[in-house]
XYZ file of C-alpha atoms in Angstrom:
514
model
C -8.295 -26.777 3.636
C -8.359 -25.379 0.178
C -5.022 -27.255 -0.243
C -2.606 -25.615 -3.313
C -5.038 -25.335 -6.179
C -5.064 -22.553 -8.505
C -8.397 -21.851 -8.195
C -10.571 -20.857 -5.324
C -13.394 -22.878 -3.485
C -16.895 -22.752 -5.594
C -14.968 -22.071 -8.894
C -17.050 -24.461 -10.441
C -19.733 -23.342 -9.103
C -22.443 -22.180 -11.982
C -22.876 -18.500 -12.623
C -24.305 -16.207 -15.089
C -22.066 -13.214 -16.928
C -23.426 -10.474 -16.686
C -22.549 -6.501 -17.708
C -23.094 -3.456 -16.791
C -26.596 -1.276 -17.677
C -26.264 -0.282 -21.107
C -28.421 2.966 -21.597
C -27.336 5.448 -18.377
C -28.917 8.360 -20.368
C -32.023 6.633 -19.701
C -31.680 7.414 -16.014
C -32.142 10.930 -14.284
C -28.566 11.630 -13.491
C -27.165 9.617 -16.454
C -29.025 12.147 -18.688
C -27.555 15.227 -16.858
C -24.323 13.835 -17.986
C -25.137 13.135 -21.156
C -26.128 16.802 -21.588
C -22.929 18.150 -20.213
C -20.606 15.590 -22.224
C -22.125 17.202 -25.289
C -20.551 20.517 -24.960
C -17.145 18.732 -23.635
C -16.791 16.437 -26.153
C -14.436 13.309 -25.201
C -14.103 14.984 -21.703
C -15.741 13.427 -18.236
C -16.613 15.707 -14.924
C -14.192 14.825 -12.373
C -14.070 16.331 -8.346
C -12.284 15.419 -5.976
C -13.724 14.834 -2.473
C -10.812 15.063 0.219
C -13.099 15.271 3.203
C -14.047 11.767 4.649
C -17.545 12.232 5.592
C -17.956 13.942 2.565
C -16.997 10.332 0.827
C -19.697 8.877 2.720
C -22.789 11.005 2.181
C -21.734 10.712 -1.297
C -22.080 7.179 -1.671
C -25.622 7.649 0.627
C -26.955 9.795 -2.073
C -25.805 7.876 -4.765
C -27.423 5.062 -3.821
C -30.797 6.706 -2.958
C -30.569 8.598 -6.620
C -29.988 5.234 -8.064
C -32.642 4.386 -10.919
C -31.620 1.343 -12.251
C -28.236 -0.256 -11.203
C -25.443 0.043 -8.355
C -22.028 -1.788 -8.923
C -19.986 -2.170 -5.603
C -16.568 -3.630 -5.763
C -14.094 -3.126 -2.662
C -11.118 -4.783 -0.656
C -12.563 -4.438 2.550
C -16.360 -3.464 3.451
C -16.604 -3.022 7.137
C -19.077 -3.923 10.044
C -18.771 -0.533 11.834
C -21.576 1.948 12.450
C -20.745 3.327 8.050
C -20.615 -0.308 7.045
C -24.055 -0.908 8.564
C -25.635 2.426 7.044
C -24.234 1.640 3.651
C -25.840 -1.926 3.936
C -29.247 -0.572 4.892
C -28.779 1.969 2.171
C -28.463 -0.616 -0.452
C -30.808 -2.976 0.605
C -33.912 0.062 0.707
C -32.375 0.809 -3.264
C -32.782 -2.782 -3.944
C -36.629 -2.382 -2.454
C -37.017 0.067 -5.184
C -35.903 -2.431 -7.795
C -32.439 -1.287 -8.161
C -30.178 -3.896 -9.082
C -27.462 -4.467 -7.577
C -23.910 -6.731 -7.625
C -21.565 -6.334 -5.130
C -17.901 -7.681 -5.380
C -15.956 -7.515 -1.718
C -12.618 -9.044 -1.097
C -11.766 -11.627 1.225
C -8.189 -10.858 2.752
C -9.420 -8.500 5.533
C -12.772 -9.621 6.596
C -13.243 -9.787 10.538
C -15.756 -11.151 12.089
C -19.448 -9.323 11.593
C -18.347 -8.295 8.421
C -20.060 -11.151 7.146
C -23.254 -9.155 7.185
C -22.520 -7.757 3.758
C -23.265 -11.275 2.174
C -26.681 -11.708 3.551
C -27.404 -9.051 0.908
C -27.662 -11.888 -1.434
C -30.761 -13.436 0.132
C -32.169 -10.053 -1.702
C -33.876 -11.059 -5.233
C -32.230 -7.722 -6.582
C -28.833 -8.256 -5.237
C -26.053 -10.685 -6.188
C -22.990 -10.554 -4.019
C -19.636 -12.334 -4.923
C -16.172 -13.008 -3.064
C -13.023 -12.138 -4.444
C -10.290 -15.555 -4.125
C -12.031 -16.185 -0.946
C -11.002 -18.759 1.745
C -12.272 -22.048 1.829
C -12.677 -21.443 5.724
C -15.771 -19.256 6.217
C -15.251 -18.565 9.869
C -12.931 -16.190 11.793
C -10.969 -17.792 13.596
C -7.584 -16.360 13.154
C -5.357 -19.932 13.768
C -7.732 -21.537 11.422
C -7.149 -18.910 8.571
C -3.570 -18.837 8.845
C -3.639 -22.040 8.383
C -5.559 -22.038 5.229
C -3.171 -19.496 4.654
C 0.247 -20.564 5.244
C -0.857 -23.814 2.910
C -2.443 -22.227 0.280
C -0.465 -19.254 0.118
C 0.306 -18.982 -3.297
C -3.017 -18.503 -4.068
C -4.317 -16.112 -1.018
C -1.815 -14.167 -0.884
C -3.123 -12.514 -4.137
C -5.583 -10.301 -3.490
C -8.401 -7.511 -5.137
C -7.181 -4.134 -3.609
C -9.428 -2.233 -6.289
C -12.144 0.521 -4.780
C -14.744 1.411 -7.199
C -18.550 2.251 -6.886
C -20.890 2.864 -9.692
C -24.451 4.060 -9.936
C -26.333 3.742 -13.241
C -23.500 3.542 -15.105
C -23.421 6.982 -15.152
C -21.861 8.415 -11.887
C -19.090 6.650 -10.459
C -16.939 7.302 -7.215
C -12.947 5.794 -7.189
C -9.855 6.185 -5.034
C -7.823 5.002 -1.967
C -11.473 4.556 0.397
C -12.758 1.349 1.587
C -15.947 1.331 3.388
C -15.640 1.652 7.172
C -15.599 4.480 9.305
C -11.798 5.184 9.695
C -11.955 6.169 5.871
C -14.702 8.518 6.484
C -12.853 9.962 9.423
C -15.546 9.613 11.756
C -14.139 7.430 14.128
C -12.094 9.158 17.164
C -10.013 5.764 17.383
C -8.450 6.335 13.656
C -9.039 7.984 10.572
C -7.470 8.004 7.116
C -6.571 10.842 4.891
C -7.902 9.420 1.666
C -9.472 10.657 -1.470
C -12.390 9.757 -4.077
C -13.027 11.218 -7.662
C -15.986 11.982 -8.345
C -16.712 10.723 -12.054
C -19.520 11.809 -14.254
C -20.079 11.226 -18.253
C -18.309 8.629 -20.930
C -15.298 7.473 -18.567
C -17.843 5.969 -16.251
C -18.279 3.353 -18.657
C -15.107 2.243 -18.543
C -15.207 2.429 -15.477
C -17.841 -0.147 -15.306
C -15.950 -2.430 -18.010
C -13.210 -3.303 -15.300
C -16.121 -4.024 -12.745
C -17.972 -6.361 -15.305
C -13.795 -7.819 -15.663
C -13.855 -8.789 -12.188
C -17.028 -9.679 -11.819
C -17.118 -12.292 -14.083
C -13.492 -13.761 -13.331
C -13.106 -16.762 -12.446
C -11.969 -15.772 -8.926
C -14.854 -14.131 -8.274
C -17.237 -16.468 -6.003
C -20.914 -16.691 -5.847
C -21.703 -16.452 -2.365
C -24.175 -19.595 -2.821
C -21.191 -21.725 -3.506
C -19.715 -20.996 0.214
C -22.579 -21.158 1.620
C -24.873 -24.539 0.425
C -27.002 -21.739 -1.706
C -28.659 -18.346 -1.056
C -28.439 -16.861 2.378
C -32.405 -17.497 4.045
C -35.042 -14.757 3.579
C -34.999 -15.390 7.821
C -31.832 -14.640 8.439
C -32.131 -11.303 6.012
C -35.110 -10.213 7.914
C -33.141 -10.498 11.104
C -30.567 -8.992 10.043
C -32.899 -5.874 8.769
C -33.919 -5.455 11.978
C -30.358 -5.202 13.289
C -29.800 -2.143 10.541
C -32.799 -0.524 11.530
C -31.880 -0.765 15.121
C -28.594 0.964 14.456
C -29.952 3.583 11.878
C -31.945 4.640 14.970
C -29.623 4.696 17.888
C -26.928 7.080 14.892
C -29.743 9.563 14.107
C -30.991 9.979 17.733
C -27.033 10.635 18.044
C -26.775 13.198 15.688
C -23.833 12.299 14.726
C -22.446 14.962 12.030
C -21.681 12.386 9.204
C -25.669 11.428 9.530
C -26.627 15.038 9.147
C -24.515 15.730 6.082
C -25.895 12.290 4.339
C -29.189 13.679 4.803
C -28.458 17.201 3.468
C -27.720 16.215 -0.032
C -24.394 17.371 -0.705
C -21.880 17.251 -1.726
C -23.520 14.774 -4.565
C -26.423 17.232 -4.769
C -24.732 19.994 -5.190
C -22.452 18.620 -8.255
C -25.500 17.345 -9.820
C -27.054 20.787 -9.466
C -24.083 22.793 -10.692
C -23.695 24.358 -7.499
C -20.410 22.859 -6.771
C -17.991 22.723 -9.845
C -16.608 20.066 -11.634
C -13.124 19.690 -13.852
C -14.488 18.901 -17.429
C -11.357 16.931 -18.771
C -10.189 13.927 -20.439
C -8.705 10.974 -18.278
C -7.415 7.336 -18.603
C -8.620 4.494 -16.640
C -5.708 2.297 -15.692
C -6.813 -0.785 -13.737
C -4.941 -4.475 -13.612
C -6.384 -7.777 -15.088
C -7.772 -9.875 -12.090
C -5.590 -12.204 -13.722
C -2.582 -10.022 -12.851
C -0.767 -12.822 -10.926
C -0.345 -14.439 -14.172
C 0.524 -11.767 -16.420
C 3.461 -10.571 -13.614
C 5.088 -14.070 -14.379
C 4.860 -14.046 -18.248
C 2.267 -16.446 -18.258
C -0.490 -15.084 -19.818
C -1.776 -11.471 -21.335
C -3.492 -8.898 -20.199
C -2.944 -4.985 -18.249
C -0.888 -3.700 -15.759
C -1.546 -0.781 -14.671
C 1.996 0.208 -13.236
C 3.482 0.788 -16.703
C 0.684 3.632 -17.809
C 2.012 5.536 -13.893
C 5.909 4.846 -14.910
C 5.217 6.506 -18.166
C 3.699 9.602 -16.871
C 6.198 10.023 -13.828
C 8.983 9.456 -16.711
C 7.745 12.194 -18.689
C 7.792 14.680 -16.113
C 10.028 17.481 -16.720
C 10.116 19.821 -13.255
C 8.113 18.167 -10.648
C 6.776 15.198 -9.357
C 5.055 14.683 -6.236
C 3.693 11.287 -4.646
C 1.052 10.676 -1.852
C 1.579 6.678 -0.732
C 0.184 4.851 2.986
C 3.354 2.359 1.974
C 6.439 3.270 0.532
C 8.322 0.193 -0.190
C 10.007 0.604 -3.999
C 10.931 -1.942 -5.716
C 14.438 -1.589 -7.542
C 12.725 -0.266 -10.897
C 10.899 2.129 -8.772
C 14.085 3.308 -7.182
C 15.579 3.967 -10.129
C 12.383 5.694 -11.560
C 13.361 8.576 -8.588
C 16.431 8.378 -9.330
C 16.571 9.109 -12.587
C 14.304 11.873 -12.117
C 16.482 13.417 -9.647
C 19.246 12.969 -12.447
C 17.347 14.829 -14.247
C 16.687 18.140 -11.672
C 12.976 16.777 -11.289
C 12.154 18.198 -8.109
C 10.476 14.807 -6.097
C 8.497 15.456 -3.038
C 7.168 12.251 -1.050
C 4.320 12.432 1.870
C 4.153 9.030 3.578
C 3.206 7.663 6.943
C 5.555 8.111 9.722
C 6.425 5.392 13.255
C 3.720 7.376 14.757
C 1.031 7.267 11.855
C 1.083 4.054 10.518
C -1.449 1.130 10.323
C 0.930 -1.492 9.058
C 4.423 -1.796 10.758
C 5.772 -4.234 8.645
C 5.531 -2.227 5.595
C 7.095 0.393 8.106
C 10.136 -1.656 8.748
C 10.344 -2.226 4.847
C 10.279 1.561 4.294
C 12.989 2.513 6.507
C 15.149 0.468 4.548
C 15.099 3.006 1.592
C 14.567 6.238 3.390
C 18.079 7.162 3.797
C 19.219 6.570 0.235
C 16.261 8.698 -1.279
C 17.222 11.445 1.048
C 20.867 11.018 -0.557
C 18.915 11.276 -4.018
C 17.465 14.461 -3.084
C 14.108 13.285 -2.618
C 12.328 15.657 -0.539
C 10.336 13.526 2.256
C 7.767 14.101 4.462
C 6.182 11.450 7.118
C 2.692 12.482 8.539
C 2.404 12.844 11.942
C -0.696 10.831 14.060
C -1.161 14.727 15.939
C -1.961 17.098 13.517
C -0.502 20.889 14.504
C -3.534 22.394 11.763
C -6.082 20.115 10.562
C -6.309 21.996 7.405
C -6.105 19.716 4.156
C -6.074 16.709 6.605
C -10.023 16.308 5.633
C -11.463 16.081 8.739
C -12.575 18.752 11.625
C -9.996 20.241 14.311
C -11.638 18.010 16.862
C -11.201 15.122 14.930
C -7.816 15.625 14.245
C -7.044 16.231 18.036
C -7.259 12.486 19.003
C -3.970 11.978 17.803
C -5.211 8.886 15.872
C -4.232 10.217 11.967
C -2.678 8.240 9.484
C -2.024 8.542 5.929
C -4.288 6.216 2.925
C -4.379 8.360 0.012
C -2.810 7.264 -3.183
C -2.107 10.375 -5.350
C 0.869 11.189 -8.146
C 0.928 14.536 -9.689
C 3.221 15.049 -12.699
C 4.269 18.672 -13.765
C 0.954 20.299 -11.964
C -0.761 18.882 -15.864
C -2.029 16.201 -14.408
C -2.618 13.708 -11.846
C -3.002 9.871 -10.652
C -5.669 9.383 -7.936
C -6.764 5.418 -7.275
C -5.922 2.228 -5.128
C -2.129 1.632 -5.987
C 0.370 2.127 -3.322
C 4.173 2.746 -4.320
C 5.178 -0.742 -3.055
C 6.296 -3.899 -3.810
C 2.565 -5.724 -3.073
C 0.771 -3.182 -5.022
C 3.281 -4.031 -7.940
C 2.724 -7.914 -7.770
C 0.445 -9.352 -5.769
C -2.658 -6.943 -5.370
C -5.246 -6.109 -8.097
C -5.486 -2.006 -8.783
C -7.473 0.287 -10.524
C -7.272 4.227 -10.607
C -7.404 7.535 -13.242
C -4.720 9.169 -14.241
C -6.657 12.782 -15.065
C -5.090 15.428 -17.984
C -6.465 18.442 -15.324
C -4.537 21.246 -14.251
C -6.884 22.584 -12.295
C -7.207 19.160 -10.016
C -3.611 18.734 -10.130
C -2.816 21.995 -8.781
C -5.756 21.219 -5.858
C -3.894 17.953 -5.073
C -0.558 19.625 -5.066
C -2.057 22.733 -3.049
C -3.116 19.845 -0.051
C 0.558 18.452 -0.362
C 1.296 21.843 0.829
C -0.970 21.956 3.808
C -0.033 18.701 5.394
C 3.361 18.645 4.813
C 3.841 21.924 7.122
C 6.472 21.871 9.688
C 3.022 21.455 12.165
C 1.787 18.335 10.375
C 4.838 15.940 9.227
C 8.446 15.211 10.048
C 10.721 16.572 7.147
C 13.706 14.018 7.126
C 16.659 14.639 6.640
C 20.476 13.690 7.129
C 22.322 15.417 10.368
C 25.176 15.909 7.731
C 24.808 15.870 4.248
C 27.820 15.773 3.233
C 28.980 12.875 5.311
C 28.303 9.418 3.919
C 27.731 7.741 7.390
C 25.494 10.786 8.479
C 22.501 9.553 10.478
C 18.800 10.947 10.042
C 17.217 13.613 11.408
C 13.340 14.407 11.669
C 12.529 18.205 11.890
C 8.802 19.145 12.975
C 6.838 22.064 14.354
C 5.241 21.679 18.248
C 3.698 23.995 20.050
C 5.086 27.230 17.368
C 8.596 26.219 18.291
C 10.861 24.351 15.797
C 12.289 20.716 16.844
C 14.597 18.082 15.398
C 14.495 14.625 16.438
C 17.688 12.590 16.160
C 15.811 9.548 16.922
C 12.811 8.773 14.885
C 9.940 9.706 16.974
C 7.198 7.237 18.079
C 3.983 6.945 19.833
C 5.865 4.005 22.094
C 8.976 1.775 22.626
C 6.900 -1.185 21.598
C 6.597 0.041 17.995
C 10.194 0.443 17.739
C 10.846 -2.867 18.860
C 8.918 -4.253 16.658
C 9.965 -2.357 13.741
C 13.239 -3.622 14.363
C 12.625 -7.031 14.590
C 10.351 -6.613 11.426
C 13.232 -5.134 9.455
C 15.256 -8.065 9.689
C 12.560 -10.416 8.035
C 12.877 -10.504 3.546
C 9.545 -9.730 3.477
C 10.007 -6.569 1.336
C 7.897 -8.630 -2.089
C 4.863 -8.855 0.843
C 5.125 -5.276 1.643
């Protein structure tokens, strides 16, 4: 057991520092930027891709227009059927002679998950581990464990999402890897976002990756693992990929067909589907963040950059957050902008919706009183009424499986926050973010247009109190089913067990976890 140091397992291991590729205009793509930044001086291209398995072709093609380098850093890179294609995409780039470092979190890894790491048996690859465990299996006892004695140190984790190719194209947002966040999976599926990035910004971008990269939390996977995974156990696990790419094409699975059409990252490159020319800031944490929360040592935060923004706003601010758990600054941030006639609208996950029921249970503790505030607030419902703006197909959508991941602020309809930070109380403290806030109009008004679409009466629960006027007034949840209008006076769930657990959750001070 890792015990209560500071420092992870392997943190003395030897590594090199390394940063990113230094000449993207070099490249093919890099140079179509290059050309474009020239008559938008100080301005990147930004889009915004809403629609899951538009996320994942786009990461497909950016790795198979890769030239020179691909930097992958995420909080959880799954073993599902997208996982597995990613992999195989990366490995047939590094084939090429792409080189490649990929930083992945350890917090959420399940077993198979490990496959990711065998990537580093690859000459062209380095992989690395985020403040991983010193137990490498999966045994859930046996982490929390590890956990419950070390958990000082694990319970700080990288939450960043970031992908980079060339230095010159980047994709960033709310998406991990796996297939719920490409909505392809009938069992669940996220709403979530990624911006597009294209010109100067990347490399900045790329700074915070070369940050994290060469923390000293960030593990060589040779120091877990007695040195390099074996070239046998990469072949074998080649055939595995190319065993799955098979059985998804002879599928034909949609998501497959739309990786292999090009677009949408063929179409931006082309000029056949537009980009926002604009200037942006990237606002990302230290990986030393921990630190820097408690005074002891310097560095970013990227929570101050957001507060100043939603602080200037003068009419309107809206917020898209998975977990709403504020901490008392944060209440006060809405309620001062109420003070102030700021119209605040709020789209969250409902009972119904959400992934994490704890965070749930910390929620409902501060729904009522932003009601009181005037906060207008919306939780998503798992059965969509109209798929539209939800990012995924009717049929999709029909499952009943839908829950909220995006992270998006937009301030005024000027501009707009898009990136990993939820509006809670782990986001704040205890997780690593990164994200853009973007000085576009035109993408702001986008984002606030989808607001629109899934907070109809068909797609969310408008809450509410029975009687406003009345300070012990209960809350009400008005929706849309079937055309006709209905109001809940108890808050509606897919079962009794996730009430009962919500209520023994909400008794627990576990709000600074949340």
């Amino acid at each position: 057991v890792a015990g209560c140091a500071s420092l992870p397992p392997g943190s003395d291991f030897p590594k090199t520092p390394s940063t990113a590729y230094a000449h993207p205009e070099e490249t093919r793509v890099g140079e179509i930027f290059e050309a474009g930044a020239r008559d938008h001086p100080d301005e990147s291209a930004f889009r915004i891709l809403p629609v899951g398995a538009d996320g994942f072709a786009a990461r497909m093609q950016m790795i198979k227009a890769a030239q020179r380098t691909l930097d992958v850093q995420y909080y959880i890179f799954s073993s599902d059927s997208t996982g597995l294609l990613v992999t195989d995409a990366l490995l047939a780039a590094a084939d090429r002679g792409v080189h490649e470092r990929v930083l992945i979190d350890d917090g959420e890894t399940t077993a198979g998950d490990e496959q990711i790491l065998l990537l580093a048996a690859h000459p062209q690859i380095e992989v690395r581990v985020f403040n991983p465990f010193a137990y490498r299996g999966h045994l859930r006892l046996i982490r929390s464990v590890e956990f419950i004695l070390d958990s000082r140190r694990l319970d700080y984790r990288m939450h960043n999402k970031l992908f980079v190719a060339d230095n010159a194209t980047a994709l960033i947002g709310g998406r991990n890897i796996g297939d719920a966040y490409f909505q392809v999976d009938p069992d669940g599926q996220y709403a979530d976002d990624d911006v597009f990035v294209g010109g100067p910004l990347v490399r900045k971008l790329s700074a915070t990756f070369d940050e994290y990269w060469n923390s000293a939390l960030s593990i060589p996977v040779e120091a877990l693992h007695g040195g390099k995974p074996s070239k046998e156990k990469l072949a074998r696990q080649r055939q595995r990929l190319d065993e799955h790419l098979r059985r998804v094409q002879q599928s034909g699975a949609e998501y497959i067909k739309r990786a292999e059409q090009g677009d949408p990252f063929a179409g931006i490159i082309a000029g056949r589907l537009p980009v926002a020319w604009s200037q942006a800031q990237v606002v990302c944490d230290s990986p030393d963040k921990k630190q820097v929360v408690k005074g002891d040592s310097s560095g970013r935060l990227m929570y101050g950059p957001i507060a100043e923004a939603a602080n200037a706003v003068k009419s309107e601010f809206i917020m898209v957050t998975p977990y709403l758990v504020p901490t008392p600054a944060e209440m006060q941030l809405l309620h001062g902008l109420r003070q102030r006639n700021v119209r605040v609208r709020i789209l969250t996950n409902s009972l119904s919706s959400t992934n994490e029921l704890a965070a749930h249970a910390g929620y409902a503790r501060y729904r009522e009183q932003l009601v009181r505030d005037g906060v207008e607030l919306y939780e998503l419902r798992a059965m969509l009424g109209n798929s539209r703006g939800s990012g995924q197909s009717a049929k999709m959508s029909g499952y009943g499986n839908f829950g909220l991941h995006a992270k998006l602020f937009v301030f005024d309809r000027n501009k707009l926050y898009a990136g990993s930070m939820n509006f809670d109380q782990r986001s704040k403290r205890l997780n690593t973010e990164t994200g853009l806030i973007i000085d576009s109009p035109e993408l702001a008004v986008q984002t606030a247009t989808r607001f629109e679409a899934m907070t109809r009466p068909s797609d969310s629960y408008a809450v509410a109190l029975q009687s406003p006027d009345s300070a012990n007034s209960p809350l009400i949840w008005r929706t849309q089913e079937n055309g006709k209008a209905v109001e809940y006076h108890r808050e509606p769930s897919r079962s009794v067990w996730r009430r009962v657990a919500v209520a023994f959750l909400s008794v627990l001070p576990l709000d600074k976890e949340l």
